[in-house]
Amino acid sequence: MGSLLIKNGTVVTATDKYRADVYVEGETVAIIGAQLEVSADREIDASDCYLFPGGIDAHTHMELPFMGTHASDTFASGTLAGLHGGTTTIIDFAIQTQGESLEAAIREWHKKADGHAVGDYAFHCAVTDFNDSTRQELVHVINEHGINSFKVFMAYKGALMVDDRQMYELMQALVSLGGIVTAHTENGDMIDSNIQKNLQAGNTAPKYHVLSRPALCEAEAAGRAIDIAYQTGCAFYIVHTTCEETLARVRAAMSRNQKVHVETCIQYLLLDDSYYFKAGFEGAKVVMSPPLRKKKDQDALWAAINQNLVQHVATDHCPFCMDQKAMGKDDFSKIPNGAPGIENRFELLYSEGVGKGRIGLNKFVEMSSTGAAKIFGLFPRKGTIAVGSDADIVIFDPQAKHTISAETHHMNVDYNAYEGWQVRGKTRTTILRGTVAIDNGEALVGEGFGKYLKRPPFNPLH
Ligand code: URP
Ligand code: ZN
Ligand code: ZN
């Protein structure tokens, strides 16, 4: 592997901002300094640009088999789209099929990703059926597969949902093994009852998705999971947090000295529930769970980011094309849940966050990269620009303007929920492990370039 010198950029990490040249040897950062006098195989001028650590999206679902279909991005198309936008690493969910082993799920996910992903990837393991035999697998999953994070779903009964006893016992088991539990917190039983009542009343349009899943269903489940985690002492992370009510449960936990890790997603910061009330079938584009909330929840989430209550802004990237969404044309509960976002998250968070004065530059890096790297054991290999770290670097032009459109995006999906949005700030070049992966919109790496990332057991002090 060769060497690369990035000159005249402004390095921004979660804590620092300074002008420097960055010299990369092979896959890692070797020297950072002012006006470096070193020669390299390739030199890139980054004047007037920021150098950000490559984005990490800790919540994606490539090729997820779900609700009678499959998420439309493969590991190849989805991670490539991520690279275009500035995301160099994803953590996807290897989801156990009920009645089968964790090992089978991990094997299946490796089959989808290995030799195909263009960007780097790790896996969380989603436990949908916790029993004596699954319990026996945990040590192997952590120590051999390098997976330290285990997801439970508190909704989607009959497919993915676990009951409280399973969650409780999983958490108990993971305390001494070095695992963190992440949870989709929605009260599945309340939601299923609401869905049934709506359908019985002939309410079939997409708007009944949000009307069946009120914020309190999310907050109740979050509070319950937080309490169970507290009782067990297990490290705990809430995925795709959407609302003020859930944040209140997290604040209450903090006041008893509990640490709760919180993720939100870019769509919950930028889109609101009025989308479901658009004419026709438009609302199906944002049928995801939990659903979009109100403007006041967006304000609460931005505030929680600045209060250090939220550690990561992910996407829950789970795209379905409109012909797949049409499975729920006459029944909102059959619309596959999920939406695209991996390509737009990084630039939208910069434009709407930093550009509109909602967050600072360092906070942008923390939310888009460092926070997830620290929680999930990827730091400092990923999540920062430092000597010895992987050279995952985004050369970002803060002045470049562009418009989001499904016509030009690289995600394998035929709509974009941000269609027509004007974005200020653009990923000009994405470098992954020292290789220029994307340059001015051109992909220079291909299928199989991405590497699987093993992670060490969870360390609460990181
Ligand atoms: O609607 C969503 N979020 N689909 C993906 C699965 C999940 O719940 O994360
Ligand atoms: Zn979920
Ligand atoms: Zn998800």
PDB file of N, CA and C and ligand atoms in Angstrom, residues 58-61 64 66 93 95 151 153 156 184 239-240 263 265 289-290 315-318 337-338, ligand 3:
ATOM      1  N   ALA A  58     -24.306   3.455  13.129  1.00  0.00           N
ATOM      2  CA  ALA A  58     -24.403   2.265  13.984  1.00  0.00           C
ATOM      3  C   ALA A  58     -25.759   1.584  13.902  1.00  0.00           C
ATOM      4  N   HIS A  59     -26.587   1.974  12.935  1.00  0.00           N
ATOM      5  CA  HIS A  59     -27.912   1.352  12.850  1.00  0.00           C
ATOM      6  C   HIS A  59     -28.348   1.262  11.394  1.00  0.00           C
ATOM      7  N   THR A  60     -28.035   0.126  10.763  1.00  0.00           N
ATOM      8  CA  THR A  60     -28.477  -0.093   9.378  1.00  0.00           C
ATOM      9  C   THR A  60     -29.072  -1.501   9.236  1.00  0.00           C
ATOM     10  N   HIS A  61     -29.834  -1.667   8.167  1.00  0.00           N
ATOM     11  CA  HIS A  61     -30.436  -2.983   7.868  1.00  0.00           C
ATOM     12  C   HIS A  61     -30.295  -3.258   6.378  1.00  0.00           C
ATOM     13  N   LEU A  64     -32.339  -6.601   4.716  1.00  0.00           N
ATOM     14  CA  LEU A  64     -33.103  -7.212   5.815  1.00  0.00           C
ATOM     15  C   LEU A  64     -34.351  -7.913   5.289  1.00  0.00           C
ATOM     16  N   PHE A  66     -37.880  -8.689   5.847  1.00  0.00           N
ATOM     17  CA  PHE A  66     -38.779  -8.049   6.810  1.00  0.00           C
ATOM     18  C   PHE A  66     -40.156  -7.850   6.189  1.00  0.00           C
ATOM     19  N   PHE A  93     -27.410  -5.170  11.736  1.00  0.00           N
ATOM     20  CA  PHE A  93     -27.948  -6.117  12.720  1.00  0.00           C
ATOM     21  C   PHE A  93     -28.076  -7.517  12.116  1.00  0.00           C
ATOM     22  N   ILE A  95     -29.795 -10.633  12.572  1.00  0.00           N
ATOM     23  CA  ILE A  95     -31.021 -10.884  13.344  1.00  0.00           C
ATOM     24  C   ILE A  95     -31.357 -12.371  13.397  1.00  0.00           C
ATOM     25  N   LYS A 151     -29.141  -6.781  20.389  1.00  0.00           N
ATOM     26  CA  LYS A 151     -30.371  -5.987  20.307  1.00  0.00           C
ATOM     27  C   LYS A 151     -31.591  -6.815  20.674  1.00  0.00           C
ATOM     28  N   PHE A 153     -35.922  -6.476  20.447  1.00  0.00           N
ATOM     29  CA  PHE A 153     -37.081  -5.746  19.950  1.00  0.00           C
ATOM     30  C   PHE A 153     -38.200  -5.913  20.962  1.00  0.00           C
ATOM     31  N   TYR A 156     -43.057  -5.789  17.304  1.00  0.00           N
ATOM     32  CA  TYR A 156     -43.082  -6.778  16.216  1.00  0.00           C
ATOM     33  C   TYR A 156     -43.309  -8.182  16.786  1.00  0.00           C
ATOM     34  N   HIS A 184     -34.990  -1.749  20.733  1.00  0.00           N
ATOM     35  CA  HIS A 184     -36.078  -1.052  20.030  1.00  0.00           C
ATOM     36  C   HIS A 184     -37.196  -0.972  21.060  1.00  0.00           C
ATOM     37  N   VAL A 239     -32.075   2.396  20.842  1.00  0.00           N
ATOM     38  CA  VAL A 239     -31.926   2.743  19.422  1.00  0.00           C
ATOM     39  C   VAL A 239     -33.073   3.666  18.990  1.00  0.00           C
ATOM     40  N   HIS A 240     -32.885   4.345  17.937  1.00  0.00           N
ATOM     41  CA  HIS A 240     -33.845   5.262  17.294  1.00  0.00           C
ATOM     42  C   HIS A 240     -34.847   5.926  18.256  1.00  0.00           C
ATOM     43  N   GLU A 263     -29.405   6.762  21.167  1.00  0.00           N
ATOM     44  CA  GLU A 263     -29.246   7.036  19.739  1.00  0.00           C
ATOM     45  C   GLU A 263     -30.538   7.678  19.239  1.00  0.00           C
ATOM     46  N   CYS A 265     -32.061   9.222  15.238  1.00  0.00           N
ATOM     47  CA  CYS A 265     -31.750   9.090  13.807  1.00  0.00           C
ATOM     48  C   CYS A 265     -32.060  10.412  13.122  1.00  0.00           C
ATOM     49  N   SER A 289     -40.747   2.473  12.161  1.00  0.00           N
ATOM     50  CA  SER A 289     -41.101   2.340  13.571  1.00  0.00           C
ATOM     51  C   SER A 289     -39.868   2.540  14.449  1.00  0.00           C
ATOM     52  N   PRO A 290     -39.999   3.398  15.479  1.00  0.00           N
ATOM     53  CA  PRO A 290     -41.144   4.251  15.787  1.00  0.00           C
ATOM     54  C   PRO A 290     -41.368   5.268  14.662  1.00  0.00           C
ATOM     55  N   THR A 315     -29.123   6.182  11.227  1.00  0.00           N
ATOM     56  CA  THR A 315     -30.180   6.309  10.217  1.00  0.00           C
ATOM     57  C   THR A 315     -31.303   5.289  10.366  1.00  0.00           C
ATOM     58  N   ASP A 316     -30.984   4.090  10.903  1.00  0.00           N
ATOM     59  CA  ASP A 316     -31.937   2.974  10.798  1.00  0.00           C
ATOM     60  C   ASP A 316     -32.244   2.723   9.316  1.00  0.00           C
ATOM     61  N   HIS A 317     -31.213   2.889   8.490  1.00  0.00           N
ATOM     62  CA  HIS A 317     -31.370   2.735   7.033  1.00  0.00           C
ATOM     63  C   HIS A 317     -31.999   1.381   6.700  1.00  0.00           C
ATOM     64  N   CYS A 318     -33.186   1.407   6.171  1.00  0.00           N
ATOM     65  CA  CYS A 318     -33.926   0.172   5.868  1.00  0.00           C
ATOM     66  C   CYS A 318     -34.873   0.501   4.715  1.00  0.00           C
ATOM     67  N   ASN A 337     -41.931  -1.572   7.096  1.00  0.00           N
ATOM     68  CA  ASN A 337     -41.446  -0.472   7.948  1.00  0.00           C
ATOM     69  C   ASN A 337     -39.983  -0.177   7.644  1.00  0.00           C
ATOM     70  N   GLY A 338     -39.688   1.067   7.338  1.00  0.00           N
ATOM     71  CA  GLY A 338     -38.300   1.454   7.141  1.00  0.00           C
ATOM     72  C   GLY A 338     -38.169   2.483   6.042  1.00  0.00           C
TER      73      GLY A 338
HETATM   74 ZN    ZN B   3     -33.575  -0.667  12.924  1.00  0.00          ZN
END
